Tab-separated table of C-alpha atoms and ligand atoms in Angstrom:
chain	number	residue	atom	x	y	z
D	188	MET	CA	0.000	0.000	0.000
D	189	LYS	CA	1.358	3.391	-0.990
D	190	LYS	CA	2.318	5.611	1.975
D	191	ARG	CA	1.664	9.304	1.431
D	192	LYS	CA	2.494	12.452	3.363
D	193	ILE	CA	-0.783	14.181	4.174
D	194	VAL	CA	-1.437	17.496	5.898
D	195	VAL	CA	-4.955	17.828	7.302
D	196	VAL	CA	-5.963	21.431	7.950
D	197	GLY	CA	-8.661	22.015	10.586
D	198	ALA	CA	-8.931	19.737	13.627
D	199	GLY	CA	-12.722	19.651	13.877
D	200	TYR	CA	-15.203	16.797	13.500
D	201	VAL	CA	-14.216	16.306	9.871
D	202	GLY	CA	-10.465	16.982	10.015
D	203	ILE	CA	-9.848	14.764	13.047
D	204	ALA	CA	-11.946	11.899	11.659
D	205	VAL	CA	-10.215	12.054	8.268
D	206	SER	CA	-6.764	12.297	9.879
D	207	ILE	CA	-7.453	9.249	12.071
D	208	VAL	CA	-8.511	6.963	9.222
D	209	PHE	CA	-5.761	8.195	6.901
D	210	SER	CA	-3.199	7.586	9.650
D	211	ASP	CA	-3.660	3.797	9.189
D	212	ASN	CA	-1.629	3.934	5.961
D	213	ASN	CA	-0.044	7.376	5.763
D	214	ASP	CA	2.087	9.959	7.568
D	215	ILE	CA	-0.138	12.715	8.920
D	216	ILE	CA	0.349	16.301	10.008
D	217	LEU	CA	-2.776	17.665	11.681
D	218	TYR	CA	-2.668	21.454	11.613
D	219	ASP	CA	-5.055	23.846	13.370
D	220	ILE	CA	-4.772	27.539	14.180
D	221	ASP	CA	-6.300	26.993	17.611
D	222	TYR	CA	-3.336	26.732	20.036
D	223	ASN	CA	-5.401	25.374	22.937
D	224	LYS	CA	-6.935	22.651	20.805
D	225	VAL	CA	-3.505	21.613	19.545
D	226	GLU	CA	-2.046	21.493	23.062
D	227	LEU	CA	-4.995	19.417	24.240
D	228	MET	CA	-4.526	16.835	21.474
D	229	LYS	CA	-0.776	16.736	22.063
D	230	SER	CA	-1.425	15.890	25.706
D	231	GLY	CA	-3.603	12.962	24.642
D	232	ILE	CA	-7.027	14.565	25.018
D	233	SER	CA	-9.586	14.792	22.244
D	234	PRO	CA	-11.097	18.286	21.880
D	235	ILE	CA	-14.325	16.582	20.783
D	236	ASN	CA	-16.375	14.317	23.020
D	237	ASP	CA	-16.330	11.308	20.697
D	238	ASP	CA	-15.373	7.804	21.895
D	239	ASP	CA	-13.225	6.904	18.863
D	240	MET	CA	-11.409	10.238	18.918
D	241	CYS	CA	-10.809	10.031	22.699
D	242	GLU	CA	-9.425	6.519	22.301
D	243	PHE	CA	-7.163	7.572	19.427
D	244	PHE	CA	-5.591	10.572	21.160
D	245	LYS	CA	-5.043	8.603	24.353
D	246	SER	CA	-2.647	6.268	22.562
D	247	VAL	CA	-1.300	8.304	19.643
D	248	LYS	CA	-0.500	11.785	20.982
D	249	ASP	CA	2.142	13.476	18.868
D	250	ASN	CA	4.699	11.263	17.107
D	251	ASN	CA	6.645	10.909	13.854
D	252	CYS	CA	3.756	9.413	11.893
D	253	TYR	CA	1.057	11.657	13.363
D	254	THR	CA	2.205	15.194	14.080
D	255	ILE	CA	-0.093	17.760	15.669
D	256	THR	CA	0.817	21.396	15.213
D	257	ASN	CA	-0.404	24.975	15.097
D	258	ASP	CA	2.647	26.124	13.152
D	259	SER	CA	2.099	26.119	9.393
D	260	GLU	CA	5.702	27.075	8.559
D	261	GLY	CA	6.962	24.691	5.855
D	262	ILE	CA	4.324	22.008	6.496
D	263	PHE	CA	3.009	22.008	2.915
D	264	ASP	CA	6.457	21.777	1.275
D	265	LYS	CA	6.905	18.028	1.526
D	266	ALA	CA	3.249	16.969	1.467
D	267	ASP	CA	1.701	14.810	-1.251
D	268	TYR	CA	-1.782	15.924	-0.232
D	269	VAL	CA	-3.434	18.643	1.810
D	270	VAL	CA	-6.938	17.893	3.047
D	271	ILE	CA	-8.805	21.075	3.986
D	272	ALA	CA	-11.526	20.772	6.621
D	273	VAL	CA	-11.901	24.334	7.902
D	274	PRO	CA	-15.313	25.864	8.693
D	275	THR	CA	-17.506	27.374	5.992
D	276	ASN	CA	-20.021	29.165	8.182
D	277	TRP	CA	-23.120	30.899	6.903
D	278	ASN	CA	-22.395	34.530	6.081
D	279	GLN	CA	-25.554	36.593	6.464
D	280	ASP	CA	-24.115	39.583	4.574
D	281	ASN	CA	-23.102	37.617	1.457
D	282	HIS	CA	-26.037	35.167	1.669
D	283	SER	CA	-23.543	32.369	1.193
D	284	LEU	CA	-21.199	29.979	2.980
D	285	ASP	CA	-18.036	31.814	3.919
D	286	VAL	CA	-14.908	30.511	2.180
D	287	THR	CA	-12.473	33.010	3.740
D	288	ALA	CA	-10.655	30.410	5.887
D	289	LEU	CA	-10.522	27.978	2.964
D	290	CYS	CA	-9.023	30.618	0.638
D	291	ASP	CA	-6.486	31.642	3.309
D	292	VAL	CA	-5.263	28.051	3.458
D	293	ILE	CA	-5.071	27.734	-0.350
D	294	GLU	CA	-3.061	30.982	-0.485
D	295	GLN	CA	-0.542	29.466	1.953
D	296	ILE	CA	-0.345	26.251	-0.078
D	297	LYS	CA	0.164	28.223	-3.295
D	298	ASN	CA	3.318	29.753	-1.838
D	299	SER	CA	4.884	26.435	-0.880
D	300	ASN	CA	7.932	25.073	-2.773
D	301	LYS	CA	6.111	22.239	-4.509
D	302	PRO	CA	2.345	22.657	-4.053
D	303	PRO	CA	0.679	19.375	-3.052
D	304	ILE	CA	-2.640	18.063	-4.348
D	305	ILE	CA	-5.504	19.753	-2.538
D	306	ILE	CA	-8.569	17.831	-1.391
D	307	ILE	CA	-11.347	20.022	-0.025
D	308	LYS	CA	-13.620	18.433	2.572
D	309	SER	CA	-15.256	21.648	3.789
D	310	THR	CA	-18.766	22.132	2.418
D	311	LEU	CA	-18.594	24.521	-0.534
D	312	PRO	CA	-21.032	27.155	-1.691
D	313	LEU	CA	-22.125	26.653	-5.279
D	314	GLY	CA	-19.578	27.880	-7.812
D	315	THR	CA	-16.494	27.682	-5.567
D	316	MET	CA	-14.751	24.999	-7.620
D	317	ASP	CA	-15.155	27.081	-10.806
D	318	TYR	CA	-13.855	30.140	-8.966
D	319	LEU	CA	-10.832	28.230	-7.620
D	320	ARG	CA	-10.042	26.768	-11.055
D	321	HIS	CA	-9.789	30.258	-12.542
D	322	LYS	CA	-7.954	31.778	-9.598
D	323	TYR	CA	-5.439	28.961	-8.999
D	324	LYS	CA	-4.744	27.545	-12.463
D	325	ALA	CA	-1.466	25.941	-11.365
D	326	LEU	CA	-2.975	24.028	-8.433
D	327	SER	CA	-4.657	20.605	-8.515
D	328	ILE	CA	-7.821	21.028	-6.478
D	329	PHE	CA	-10.443	18.339	-5.846
D	330	TYR	CA	-13.658	18.482	-3.888
D	331	VAL	CA	-14.523	15.302	-2.011
D	332	PRO	CA	-17.695	16.223	-0.098
D	333	GLU	CA	-18.062	14.942	3.430
D	334	PHE	CA	-21.180	13.107	4.672
D	335	LEU	CA	-20.142	11.990	8.176
D	336	ARG	CA	-22.451	12.346	11.170
D	337	GLU	CA	-21.276	13.901	14.424
D	338	GLY	CA	-21.259	11.222	17.111
D	339	SER	CA	-20.112	8.522	14.684
D	340	ALA	CA	-17.588	10.553	12.689
D	341	VAL	CA	-14.695	8.065	12.635
D	342	LYS	CA	-16.936	5.051	11.958
D	343	ASP	CA	-18.641	6.921	9.111
D	344	GLU	CA	-15.265	7.837	7.673
D	345	ARG	CA	-14.271	4.158	7.580
D	346	ASN	CA	-17.638	3.165	6.107
D	347	LEU	CA	-18.319	5.678	3.378
D	348	THR	CA	-21.767	5.536	1.783
D	349	ARG	CA	-20.187	6.813	-1.425
D	350	LEU	CA	-17.018	8.476	-2.607
D	351	ILE	CA	-17.669	11.565	-4.714
D	352	ILE	CA	-14.624	13.075	-6.398
D	353	GLY	CA	-15.414	16.503	-7.827
D	354	THR	CA	-12.885	17.687	-10.362
D	355	ASN	CA	-12.743	20.228	-13.145
D	356	ASP	CA	-10.199	18.051	-14.930
D	357	PHE	CA	-11.676	14.602	-15.637
D	358	GLN	CA	-8.431	13.548	-17.353
D	359	SER	CA	-6.324	14.302	-14.283
D	360	TYR	CA	-4.081	11.365	-13.387
D	361	HIS	CA	-4.527	12.287	-9.703
D	362	VAL	CA	-8.112	10.974	-9.681
D	363	LYS	CA	-6.954	7.348	-9.597
D	364	ASP	CA	-4.656	7.960	-6.636
D	365	ILE	CA	-7.298	9.940	-4.720
D	366	ARG	CA	-9.678	7.056	-5.252
D	367	SER	CA	-7.260	4.531	-3.737
D	368	LEU	CA	-6.258	6.973	-0.984
D	369	PHE	CA	-9.861	6.836	0.285
D	370	LEU	CA	-10.770	3.269	-0.647
D	371	ASP	CA	-7.680	1.889	1.153
D	372	THR	CA	-9.175	3.133	4.442
D	373	GLN	CA	-12.517	1.371	4.040
D	374	THR	CA	-13.947	-1.541	6.011
D	375	TYR	CA	-15.783	-2.859	2.935
D	376	ASP	CA	-14.631	-2.866	-0.653
D	377	ASP	CA	-17.847	-2.153	-2.557
D	378	ILE	CA	-18.014	1.616	-2.023
D	379	PRO	CA	-19.724	3.347	-4.969
D	380	VAL	CA	-17.409	5.921	-6.559
D	381	LEU	CA	-18.653	8.828	-8.653
D	382	ILE	CA	-16.401	11.215	-10.541
D	383	THR	CA	-18.199	14.500	-11.198
D	384	CYS	CA	-17.410	18.067	-12.142
D	385	GLY	CA	-16.858	20.519	-9.280
D	386	LYS	CA	-20.328	22.046	-9.429
D	387	GLU	CA	-22.037	18.639	-9.462
D	388	ALA	CA	-20.087	17.599	-6.354
D	389	GLU	CA	-21.093	20.872	-4.668
D	390	LEU	CA	-24.754	20.185	-5.485
D	391	ILE	CA	-24.575	16.536	-4.356
D	392	LYS	CA	-23.488	17.735	-0.917
D	393	LEU	CA	-26.089	20.515	-0.676
D	394	TYR	CA	-28.979	18.404	-2.032
D	395	SER	CA	-28.116	15.488	0.282
D	396	ASN	CA	-28.489	17.730	3.308
D	397	ALA	CA	-31.587	19.377	1.842
D	398	PHE	CA	-33.199	15.954	1.479
D	399	LEU	CA	-32.338	15.030	5.067
D	400	ALA	CA	-33.819	18.345	6.216
D	401	LEU	CA	-36.903	17.636	4.109
D	402	ARG	CA	-37.358	14.250	5.799
D	403	VAL	CA	-37.100	15.880	9.212
D	404	VAL	CA	-39.670	18.588	8.437
D	405	PHE	CA	-41.965	16.099	6.687
D	406	PHE	CA	-42.210	13.733	9.664
D	407	ASN	CA	-42.343	16.680	12.058
D	408	GLU	CA	-45.306	18.040	10.144
D	409	ILE	CA	-47.104	14.697	10.526
D	410	ASP	CA	-46.316	14.924	14.236
D	411	THR	CA	-47.704	18.469	14.503
D	412	TYR	CA	-50.969	17.353	12.924
D	413	ALA	CA	-51.149	14.242	15.116
D	414	GLU	CA	-50.547	16.224	18.306
D	415	ILE	CA	-53.202	18.807	17.424
D	416	GLU	CA	-55.721	16.052	16.590
D	417	ASN	CA	-54.720	13.971	19.625
D	418	LEU	CA	-53.543	11.046	17.494
D	419	ASP	CA	-50.495	8.812	17.941
D	420	SER	CA	-47.877	10.168	15.550
D	421	ARG	CA	-45.672	7.123	16.098
D	422	ARG	CA	-48.301	4.773	14.689
D	423	ILE	CA	-48.949	7.055	11.718
D	424	ILE	CA	-45.253	7.539	10.929
D	425	GLU	CA	-44.456	3.842	11.298
D	426	GLY	CA	-47.394	2.989	9.060
D	427	VAL	CA	-46.118	5.397	6.425
D	428	SER	CA	-42.468	4.357	6.812
D	429	LEU	CA	-43.040	0.628	6.445
D	430	ASP	CA	-43.306	1.203	2.708
D	431	PRO	CA	-39.782	0.223	1.639
D	432	ARG	CA	-39.735	3.109	-0.819
D	433	ILE	CA	-39.999	5.443	2.205
D	434	GLY	CA	-38.076	3.454	4.841
D	435	ASN	CA	-38.526	3.112	8.595
D	436	PHE	CA	-35.539	5.259	9.635
D	437	TYR	CA	-34.627	8.910	10.183
D	438	ASN	CA	-38.267	9.564	10.979
D	439	VAL	CA	-38.531	10.189	14.736
D	440	PRO	CA	-40.125	13.592	15.419
D	441	SER	CA	-37.994	16.333	16.923
D	442	PHE	CA	-38.293	20.046	17.626
D	443	GLY	CA	-36.790	20.784	14.204
D	444	TYR	CA	-33.652	20.160	12.211
D	445	GLY	CA	-30.531	21.913	13.428
D	446	GLY	CA	-26.828	21.273	13.975
D	447	TYR	CA	-23.922	22.721	12.054
D	448	CYS	CA	-24.708	21.546	8.538
D	449	LEU	CA	-28.433	21.219	7.747
D	450	PRO	CA	-29.375	24.839	8.548
D	451	LYS	CA	-26.482	26.442	6.663
D	452	ASP	CA	-26.570	24.096	3.671
D	453	THR	CA	-30.327	24.559	3.172
D	454	ARG	CA	-29.856	28.336	3.461
D	455	GLU	CA	-27.186	28.153	0.759
D	456	LEU	CA	-29.649	26.382	-1.562
D	457	LEU	CA	-32.460	28.730	-0.562
D	458	TYR	CA	-30.528	31.709	-1.817
D	459	ILE	CA	-29.757	30.012	-5.142
D	460	TYR	CA	-33.432	29.050	-5.425
D	461	LYS	CA	-34.565	32.673	-5.195
D	462	LYS	CA	-34.035	32.857	-8.954
D	463	LEU	CA	-35.714	29.522	-9.799
D	464	PRO	CA	-39.307	28.494	-10.487
D	465	ALA	CA	-39.289	25.993	-7.586
D	466	ASP	CA	-41.004	25.766	-4.194
D	467	ILE	CA	-39.724	22.847	-2.121
D	468	ILE	CA	-36.437	24.282	-0.852
D	469	PRO	CA	-37.932	27.623	0.302
D	470	SER	CA	-40.857	25.752	1.895
D	471	LEU	CA	-38.673	23.359	3.828
D	472	VAL	CA	-36.702	26.195	5.421
D	473	GLN	CA	-39.977	27.911	6.383
D	474	ALA	CA	-41.498	24.626	7.626
D	475	ASN	CA	-38.666	24.286	10.145
D	476	VAL	CA	-39.297	27.813	11.455
D	477	THR	CA	-43.022	27.017	11.740
D	478	ARG	CA	-42.315	23.786	13.639
D	479	LYS	CA	-40.122	25.540	16.218
D	480	ARG	CA	-42.749	28.263	16.720
D	481	TYR	CA	-45.446	25.574	17.113
D	482	ILE	CA	-43.365	23.702	19.737
D	483	ALA	CA	-42.719	26.908	21.697
D	484	GLU	CA	-46.427	27.804	21.638
D	485	THR	CA	-47.377	24.302	22.788
D	486	ILE	CA	-44.953	24.583	25.721
D	487	ILE	CA	-46.499	27.929	26.655
D	488	ARG	CA	-50.007	26.414	26.507
D	489	ARG	CA	-48.869	23.622	28.829
D	490	ILE	CA	-47.370	26.121	31.256
D	491	GLU	CA	-50.648	28.027	31.320
D	492	GLN	CA	-52.547	24.782	31.970
D	493	ILE	CA	-50.496	23.890	35.035
D	494	LYS	CA	-51.145	27.377	36.482
D	495	ALA	CA	-47.802	27.568	38.326
D	496	SER	CA	-47.398	30.987	40.003
D	497	ASN	CA	-43.785	31.535	38.957
D	498	PRO	CA	-43.195	28.894	36.275
D	499	LEU	CA	-39.670	27.710	35.537
D	500	ILE	CA	-39.088	25.991	32.185
D	501	GLY	CA	-36.305	23.400	32.275
D	502	ILE	CA	-34.512	22.508	29.071
D	503	TYR	CA	-33.010	19.023	29.277
D	504	ARG	CA	-29.918	18.959	27.029
D	505	LEU	CA	-29.027	21.174	24.096
D	506	ASN	CA	-27.345	18.605	21.903
D	507	MET	CA	-29.011	17.852	18.590
D	508	LYS	CA	-28.156	14.179	18.699
D	509	ARG	CA	-27.901	11.863	21.680
D	510	ASP	CA	-24.210	11.105	21.079
D	511	SER	CA	-23.001	14.559	20.118
D	512	ASP	CA	-21.474	17.337	22.221
D	513	ASN	CA	-22.299	19.875	19.560
D	514	PHE	CA	-24.904	22.559	20.220
D	515	ARG	CA	-24.380	24.616	17.047
D	516	GLU	CA	-27.778	25.800	15.785
D	517	ALA	CA	-29.637	23.286	17.949
D	518	ALA	CA	-33.378	23.731	17.299
D	519	VAL	CA	-34.020	24.012	21.026
D	520	LEU	CA	-31.938	27.223	21.176
D	521	ASP	CA	-34.535	28.965	18.976
D	522	ILE	CA	-37.293	27.604	21.173
D	523	ILE	CA	-35.517	28.953	24.272
D	524	ALA	CA	-35.234	32.343	22.548
D	525	ILE	CA	-38.991	32.420	21.829
D	526	LEU	CA	-39.831	31.399	25.413
D	527	MET	CA	-37.515	34.040	26.871
D	528	ASP	CA	-38.909	36.693	24.512
D	529	GLU	CA	-42.341	35.826	25.886
D	530	GLY	CA	-41.006	36.527	29.384
D	531	TYR	CA	-40.605	32.962	30.680
D	532	LYS	CA	-37.763	31.967	32.966
D	533	VAL	CA	-35.652	29.205	31.457
D	534	VAL	CA	-33.005	26.996	33.018
D	535	VAL	CA	-30.825	24.518	31.126
D	536	PHE	CA	-29.309	21.185	32.146
D	537	GLU	CA	-26.393	20.340	29.836
D	538	PRO	CA	-23.543	18.280	31.347
D	539	LEU	CA	-21.390	18.533	28.182
D	540	ARG	CA	-21.311	22.299	28.106
D	541	LYS	CA	-17.928	23.960	27.926
D	542	SER	CA	-18.958	27.570	28.196
D	543	PHE	CA	-22.274	29.352	27.869
D	544	ASP	CA	-20.875	32.843	28.181
D	545	ASN	CA	-22.776	33.998	25.092
D	546	TYR	CA	-26.181	32.782	26.239
D	547	LEU	CA	-28.682	34.555	28.444
D	548	PHE	CA	-30.242	31.542	30.129
D	549	THR	CA	-29.264	30.080	33.502
D	550	VAL	CA	-27.554	26.694	33.744
D	551	LEU	CA	-28.160	24.124	36.448
D	552	ASP	CA	-25.618	21.320	36.869
D	553	ASP	CA	-27.451	19.273	39.475
D	554	LEU	CA	-29.937	17.013	37.681
D	555	GLU	CA	-31.954	16.221	40.811
D	556	GLU	CA	-32.362	19.896	41.635
D	557	PHE	CA	-33.235	20.577	37.983
D	558	LYS	CA	-35.947	17.923	38.057
D	559	LYS	CA	-37.325	19.177	41.368
D	560	THR	CA	-37.409	22.913	40.665
D	561	CYS	CA	-38.658	23.010	37.073
D	562	SER	CA	-42.391	23.334	36.480
D	563	ILE	CA	-42.063	21.682	33.081
D	564	ILE	CA	-39.114	19.853	31.493
D	565	VAL	CA	-38.604	20.193	27.756
D	566	ALA	CA	-36.565	17.460	26.048
D	567	ASN	CA	-35.896	17.264	22.334
D	568	ARG	CA	-34.645	13.743	22.993
D	569	MET	CA	-36.087	11.723	25.891
D	570	SER	CA	-33.784	10.027	28.389
D	571	ASN	CA	-33.985	7.391	31.122
D	572	ASP	CA	-32.787	10.211	33.435
D	573	LEU	CA	-36.269	11.719	33.197
D	574	LEU	CA	-38.425	8.632	33.596
D	575	ASP	CA	-39.146	9.413	37.272
D	576	VAL	CA	-40.544	12.856	36.331
D	577	CYS	CA	-42.362	11.751	33.178
D	578	GLU	CA	-45.483	13.750	34.023
D	579	LYS	CA	-43.431	16.997	33.857
D	580	VAL	CA	-41.733	16.195	30.550
D	581	TYR	CA	-42.690	17.681	27.213
D	582	THR	CA	-41.074	15.857	24.279
D	583	ARG	CA	-42.088	14.703	20.838
D	584	ASP	CA	-39.548	11.875	20.942
D	585	TRP	CA	-40.720	8.257	21.011
D	586	PHE	CA	-39.993	6.367	24.212
B	881	LIG	N1	-19.515	18.577	11.396
B	881	LIG	C1	-20.093	17.830	10.489
B	881	LIG	O1	-20.902	16.938	10.792
B	881	LIG	C2	-19.770	18.009	9.033
B	881	LIG	C3	-20.219	17.050	8.109
B	881	LIG	C4	-19.945	17.250	6.756
B	881	LIG	C5	-19.266	18.377	6.342
B	881	LIG	N2	-18.859	19.298	7.266
B	881	LIG	C6	-18.148	20.487	6.775
B	881	LIG	O2	-16.762	20.355	7.085
B	881	LIG	C7	-16.213	21.640	7.424
B	881	LIG	C8	-15.597	21.564	8.812
B	881	LIG	O3	-16.609	21.228	9.734
B	881	LIG	P1	-16.275	20.766	11.223
B	881	LIG	O4	-17.571	20.423	11.874
B	881	LIG	O5	-15.165	19.774	11.206
B	881	LIG	O6	-15.734	22.160	11.808
B	881	LIG	P2	-15.165	22.469	13.275
B	881	LIG	O7	-15.643	23.835	13.599
B	881	LIG	O8	-15.481	21.342	14.208
B	881	LIG	O9	-13.583	22.494	13.074
B	881	LIG	C9	-12.938	23.345	12.208
B	881	LIG	C10	-11.521	23.566	12.698
B	881	LIG	O10	-10.837	24.384	11.728
B	881	LIG	C11	-9.949	25.250	12.437
B	881	LIG	N3	-9.592	26.372	11.564
B	881	LIG	C12	-10.339	27.448	11.227
B	881	LIG	N4	-9.666	28.236	10.368
B	881	LIG	C13	-8.473	27.647	10.155
B	881	LIG	C14	-7.333	27.971	9.373
B	881	LIG	N5	-7.306	29.074	8.612
B	881	LIG	N6	-6.260	27.142	9.417
B	881	LIG	C15	-6.273	26.033	10.190
B	881	LIG	N7	-7.319	25.666	10.947
B	881	LIG	C16	-8.412	26.450	10.927
B	881	LIG	C17	-10.725	25.638	13.681
B	881	LIG	O11	-9.863	26.085	14.712
B	881	LIG	C18	-11.430	24.319	14.020
B	881	LIG	O12	-10.665	23.563	14.934
B	881	LIG	C19	-17.353	22.643	7.296
B	881	LIG	O13	-17.330	23.185	6.005
B	881	LIG	C20	-18.591	21.769	7.445
B	881	LIG	O14	-19.707	22.306	6.780
B	881	LIG	C21	-19.082	19.142	8.602
């Protein structure tokens, strides 16, 4: 198996997962601008609360085959590949995903002695690959969109659902090597591979997340109707989902889609769709807003029903998924904002929090006190922790 020198830029969910699976067969440099994060990893601690990542950093730390650094000086000079996994956050002013960090990294690579092949893993706004082709004619740039899920990032990376290689040069002899670079890391050897142009790869990523968002809002809308009509949404959804063309998965009601990717990727498509004769994408973004408003109003109705004199609303957990420590754009944050705007007092129980300096709500660390003092407990995902106070819990989760 060919051993390559690979620099991974951005030690987040994507960069760490990619660096771990590539480290089976290759020499890795993991580079991040965040000094604290780098020091943490060097000392054997994962900056992300993920079992596979924690296990990996405990044993690997910093060594000759896996270097962790926040110093970019000379790191690209001897690399065969650079994998870029920096954030592309939603930029409200440009109505697009922000590629500033990505372009900064490419500028640094451009100035290296012998520029390596660039593989972009960050989610791209539509048209970026065309822009990069014109701006950096001398560089070989590929877009391999990422589909991992937080909470199972490393496992997903070893078990790709598909490998998409977006290139603006179909004849490039690098495509074959990129293909084996990824396929060599896989648990199974029947991974579908698709070679596309840059724009098609960009759309595959954005449409995949749009479809997932659509599934969430679709089943949530069934749940809204069922709750209003006092019907069992679980039975309805299971009945619908047992059609194999629909599938009995990814269908459990929630407060709305959220997380890092679905909100920003659907917004990216929404803006493109402003110029198109099409309705689904704009509707799905609006449907998620409507769902969150409906949930907040239902909580308020419940509070009024219990007639507590000074009601305290408890929010049990902020994470979007059971196994994730990520709160970015969690749907429940919007619900908290609506409740607080309406003048309700909110307290949050979130054991995985690092810092809530930017939030206005109060945090309670003692679960027993939380359960005792709250008039109502709101849980996007139900937990055994709450079974003894079931009558106080408002959730749309199945349990
Ligand atoms: N998180 C996911 O589930 C997921 C899934 C698919 C795709 N993606 C995409 O992958 C990209 C990265 O996402 P993530 O969740 O891993 O992000 P993250 O925020 O967890 O990590 C990004 C890391 O990049 C570092 N960074 C920022 N600018 C840098 C620079 N100029 N040089 C070096 N390091 C820099 C940050 O310090 C941070 O550690 C985004 O475009 C995202 O949309 C994420």
